[in-house]
Tab-separated table of C-alpha atoms in Angstrom:
chain	number	residue	atom	x	y	z
A	1	LYS	CA	27.909	3.234	21.856
A	2	GLN	CA	24.816	1.742	23.213
A	3	GLU	CA	23.391	-1.390	21.768
A	4	VAL	CA	20.122	-2.894	22.919
A	5	THR	CA	19.305	-6.477	22.265
A	6	GLN	CA	16.069	-8.372	22.891
A	7	ILE	CA	15.640	-12.079	23.259
A	8	PRO	CA	13.823	-14.042	22.138
A	9	ALA	CA	12.960	-12.664	18.658
A	10	ALA	CA	9.740	-14.445	18.615
A	11	LEU	CA	7.622	-16.252	21.239
A	12	SER	CA	4.486	-18.112	20.865
A	13	VAL	CA	2.612	-19.264	23.963
A	14	PRO	CA	-0.824	-20.581	24.885
A	15	GLU	CA	-3.332	-18.396	26.583
A	16	GLY	CA	-2.890	-18.189	30.302
A	17	GLU	CA	0.872	-18.661	30.389
A	18	ASN	CA	3.099	-16.414	32.333
A	19	LEU	CA	6.043	-15.234	30.269
A	20	VAL	CA	9.192	-13.092	30.233
A	21	LEU	CA	10.634	-10.910	27.643
A	22	ASN	CA	14.410	-10.052	27.989
A	23	CYS	CA	16.263	-6.785	27.118
A	24	SER	CA	19.978	-6.398	27.530
A	25	PHE	CA	21.992	-3.137	26.899
A	26	THR	CA	25.682	-2.653	26.904
A	27	ASP	CA	26.256	0.764	28.909
A	28	SER	CA	24.745	0.823	32.106
A	29	ALA	CA	24.895	4.465	32.434
A	30	ILE	CA	21.232	5.070	31.474
A	31	TYR	CA	18.630	7.664	32.714
A	32	ASN	CA	15.660	5.171	32.161
A	33	LEU	CA	14.428	2.301	29.980
A	34	GLN	CA	10.934	2.081	28.409
A	35	TRP	CA	8.902	-0.782	27.213
A	36	PHE	CA	6.692	-0.242	24.315
A	37	ARG	CA	4.014	-2.366	22.569
A	38	GLN	CA	3.478	-2.232	18.967
A	39	ASP	CA	0.514	-3.684	17.070
A	40	PRO	CA	0.812	-4.661	13.334
A	41	GLY	CA	0.730	-1.493	11.249
A	42	LYS	CA	0.324	0.813	14.307
A	43	GLY	CA	2.529	3.243	16.366
A	44	LEU	CA	3.892	2.641	19.612
A	45	THR	CA	2.122	2.518	22.927
A	46	SER	CA	4.311	3.042	25.954
A	47	LEU	CA	3.746	0.308	28.730
A	48	LEU	CA	6.203	0.937	31.427
A	49	LEU	CA	8.899	3.521	32.198
A	50	ILE	CA	11.612	2.633	34.720
A	51	GLN	CA	13.852	5.170	36.100
A	52	SER	CA	17.511	4.344	36.697
A	53	SER	CA	16.912	4.660	40.414
A	54	GLN	CA	14.182	2.077	40.333
A	55	ARG	CA	14.373	-1.701	40.187
A	56	GLU	CA	10.738	-2.339	38.868
A	57	GLN	CA	7.462	-1.108	37.801
A	58	THR	CA	4.132	-2.643	37.598
A	59	SER	CA	1.044	-2.081	35.669
A	60	GLY	CA	-1.780	-4.446	35.756
A	61	ARG	CA	-0.573	-7.952	34.580
A	62	LEU	CA	2.821	-6.427	33.288
A	63	ASN	CA	5.808	-6.083	35.458
A	64	ALA	CA	9.344	-4.817	34.375
A	65	SER	CA	12.470	-5.034	36.204
A	66	LEU	CA	15.863	-3.240	35.653
A	67	ASP	CA	19.158	-4.480	36.744
A	68	LYS	CA	21.563	-1.813	35.672
A	69	SER	CA	24.725	-3.500	36.820
A	70	SER	CA	24.053	-6.488	34.672
A	71	GLY	CA	22.562	-4.478	31.873
A	72	ARG	CA	19.190	-6.216	31.916
A	73	SER	CA	15.825	-5.488	31.885
A	74	THR	CA	12.778	-7.945	31.821
A	75	LEU	CA	9.145	-7.480	31.008
A	76	TYR	CA	6.897	-10.083	32.898
A	77	ILE	CA	3.382	-10.752	31.411
A	78	ALA	CA	1.258	-12.651	33.687
A	79	ALA	CA	-1.794	-14.781	32.675
A	80	SER	CA	-1.222	-13.998	28.987
A	81	GLN	CA	-4.185	-13.298	26.688
A	82	PRO	CA	-4.630	-13.532	22.815
A	83	GLY	CA	-4.952	-9.588	22.972
A	84	ASP	CA	-1.430	-9.495	24.170
A	85	SER	CA	-0.171	-10.464	20.867
A	86	ALA	CA	2.065	-7.872	19.553
A	87	THR	CA	5.568	-6.793	18.941
A	88	TYR	CA	7.218	-5.700	22.191
A	89	LEU	CA	10.233	-3.028	22.141
A	90	CYS	CA	12.483	-1.805	24.832
A	91	ALA	CA	14.194	1.518	24.406
A	92	ILE	CA	16.822	3.306	26.280
A	93	PRO	CA	17.442	7.281	25.903
A	94	TYR	CA	21.186	7.529	24.780
A	95	GLY	CA	21.501	10.686	23.122
A	96	LYS	CA	18.712	9.416	21.148
A	97	LEU	CA	16.153	6.710	21.907
A	98	THR	CA	17.953	3.375	21.003
A	99	PHE	CA	15.273	0.441	20.457
A	100	GLY	CA	15.903	-3.129	20.483
A	101	GLN	CA	14.726	-5.298	17.735
A	102	GLY	CA	11.641	-6.295	19.442
A	103	THR	CA	10.105	-9.608	20.536
A	104	ILE	CA	6.993	-10.715	18.465
A	105	LEU	CA	4.787	-12.350	20.956
A	106	THR	CA	1.894	-14.581	19.879
A	107	VAL	CA	-0.559	-15.949	22.319
A	108	HIS	CA	-2.858	-18.489	20.923
A	109	PRO	CA	-6.306	-19.525	22.374
B	1	GLY	CA	-2.877	13.541	28.133
B	2	ALA	CA	0.364	13.294	25.998
B	3	VAL	CA	-1.228	12.563	22.520
B	4	VAL	CA	0.482	12.678	19.444
B	5	SER	CA	-1.420	12.550	16.153
B	6	GLN	CA	-0.054	11.946	12.523
B	7	HIS	CA	-1.617	12.850	9.274
B	8	PRO	CA	-2.293	11.044	7.043
B	9	SER	CA	-2.400	7.727	8.428
B	10	TRP	CA	-1.526	6.140	5.123
B	11	VAL	CA	-0.724	7.552	1.646
B	12	ILE	CA	-0.156	6.181	-1.912
B	13	CYS	CA	1.826	8.243	-4.401
B	14	LYS	CA	3.436	7.974	-7.604
B	15	SER	CA	7.068	7.744	-8.132
B	16	GLY	CA	8.558	11.278	-8.318
B	17	THR	CA	6.084	13.188	-6.311
B	18	SER	CA	6.476	14.748	-2.854
B	19	VAL	CA	4.448	13.882	0.183
B	20	LYS	CA	4.133	15.768	3.466
B	21	ILE	CA	3.550	13.855	6.593
B	22	GLU	CA	2.335	16.015	9.802
B	23	CYS	CA	3.091	15.245	13.274
B	24	ARG	CA	1.070	17.190	16.127
B	25	SER	CA	1.321	17.208	19.973
B	26	LEU	CA	-2.424	17.739	20.677
B	27	ASP	CA	-2.162	18.515	24.371
B	28	PHE	CA	1.374	19.672	25.125
B	29	GLN	CA	4.158	21.687	23.672
B	30	ALA	CA	7.157	19.791	22.323
B	31	THR	CA	10.266	21.490	21.565
B	32	THR	CA	11.667	18.460	20.174
B	33	MET	CA	10.288	15.750	18.016
B	34	PHE	CA	11.687	12.825	16.276
B	35	TRP	CA	11.061	11.115	12.980
B	36	TYR	CA	11.600	7.373	12.694
B	37	ARG	CA	11.206	5.031	9.824
B	38	GLN	CA	10.485	1.306	10.141
B	39	PHE	CA	10.761	-1.242	7.323
B	40	PRO	CA	8.770	-4.612	7.672
B	41	LYS	CA	9.791	-6.809	10.559
B	42	GLN	CA	12.495	-4.238	11.673
B	43	SER	CA	12.758	-1.930	14.632
B	44	LEU	CA	12.487	1.847	14.494
B	45	MET	CA	15.331	3.721	12.960
B	46	LEU	CA	15.818	7.227	13.822
B	47	MET	CA	16.098	9.556	10.868
B	48	ALA	CA	16.285	13.082	12.470
B	49	THR	CA	15.656	15.247	15.425
B	50	SER	CA	13.393	18.113	14.917
B	51	ASN	CA	13.780	21.211	17.065
B	52	GLU	CA	11.421	23.994	17.065
B	53	GLY	CA	12.740	27.164	15.442
B	54	SER	CA	15.874	25.651	14.269
B	55	LYS	CA	17.314	23.116	11.608
B	56	ALA	CA	16.768	19.394	12.145
B	57	THR	CA	19.658	17.145	13.013
B	58	TYR	CA	19.835	14.248	10.777
B	59	GLU	CA	21.203	10.895	11.337
B	60	GLN	CA	24.035	9.457	9.500
B	61	GLY	CA	22.916	8.172	6.075
B	62	VAL	CA	19.593	10.172	5.974
B	63	GLU	CA	19.479	12.579	3.062
B	64	LYS	CA	18.547	15.969	4.282
B	65	ASP	CA	17.497	17.106	0.822
B	66	LYS	CA	15.276	14.397	0.350
B	67	PHE	CA	13.773	14.269	3.908
B	68	LEU	CA	12.786	17.851	4.668
B	69	ILE	CA	11.856	18.735	8.005
B	70	ASN	CA	10.140	21.705	9.407
B	71	HIS	CA	9.232	22.456	13.056
B	72	ALA	CA	7.591	25.860	12.793
B	73	SER	CA	5.548	25.691	16.265
B	74	LEU	CA	5.815	23.960	19.504
B	75	THR	CA	2.905	21.458	18.225
B	76	LEU	CA	3.739	20.772	14.860
B	77	SER	CA	6.481	19.209	12.707
B	78	THR	CA	6.363	18.119	9.150
B	79	LEU	CA	8.367	15.760	7.078
B	80	THR	CA	8.092	16.082	3.428
B	81	VAL	CA	9.687	13.094	1.400
B	82	THR	CA	10.825	14.720	-1.824
B	83	SER	CA	10.883	13.062	-5.307
B	84	ALA	CA	9.650	9.856	-3.521
B	85	HIS	CA	10.774	6.420	-5.075
B	86	PRO	CA	9.554	2.994	-4.236
B	87	GLU	CA	12.381	2.435	-1.844
B	88	ASP	CA	11.074	5.104	0.301
B	89	SER	CA	7.923	3.124	0.864
B	90	SER	CA	7.927	2.653	4.494
B	91	PHE	CA	6.255	3.234	7.872
B	92	TYR	CA	7.118	6.570	9.099
B	93	ILE	CA	6.491	7.169	13.050
B	94	CYS	CA	7.013	10.650	14.690
B	95	SER	CA	7.501	11.285	18.281
B	96	ALA	CA	7.270	14.138	20.722
B	97	LEU	CA	9.413	14.837	23.756
B	98	THR	CA	7.991	16.028	26.942
B	99	SER	CA	10.092	17.824	29.710
B	100	GLY	CA	9.601	17.772	33.314
B	101	GLY	CA	12.036	15.212	34.798
B	102	THR	CA	11.196	11.965	32.821
B	103	ASP	CA	12.085	13.256	29.142
B	104	THR	CA	9.328	10.769	27.903
B	105	GLN	CA	8.724	10.501	24.115
B	106	TYR	CA	5.154	9.963	23.158
B	107	PHE	CA	4.719	8.249	19.637
B	108	GLY	CA	2.175	8.996	16.895
B	109	PRO	CA	0.325	6.318	15.321
B	110	GLY	CA	2.454	6.293	12.164
B	111	THR	CA	2.049	6.987	8.460
B	112	ARG	CA	2.356	4.155	5.799
B	113	LEU	CA	3.895	5.533	2.690
B	114	THR	CA	3.478	3.436	-0.421
B	115	VAL	CA	5.317	4.814	-3.450
B	116	LEU	CA	4.276	2.947	-6.876
């Protein structure tokens, strides 16, 4: 059974800081890993998808890395902005899409 | 591309009534759609997998007679919450699966259901 864990559960940082969100998984036999963003009361927006053969993916200020052997992925956000405040979820397709519990990020001015 | 819509975005109903939620893939065909439920401050929990032209597959603990799923076309799946009760109040999110190598799920904006 695949279990996905995200640490920390919540994070509050001042604007401009670089930050790292962590995602760990128990079964390294994955096809890909996806990072999502969810604003309060809204659906999910896909941020980055890393295939199992890749080590990282970048989109703007976001960089996601994947280390299958250690069962870890990180989402790095550079120069954080108040608009980055949201819940960030990582998910792995394992028969079904299995989500971590999410990290609630607050970036204050 | 790959846009998924849900209708309605929010609904308030009386206890005992039935509510239908639609999930549409607007610019692609989806043979598989998924229905999730999300309670406040919790992550998404898969309720069922909806396959076009066949019966839905429900996750353990989800009542198939209460949550009716119909996937009649390649762009539309519906979830009907029958005889809704206050404990069914939740945020319901659908996703549609694309094919072509990445098997990426695209999510709808969600439907907020409040049962009084």
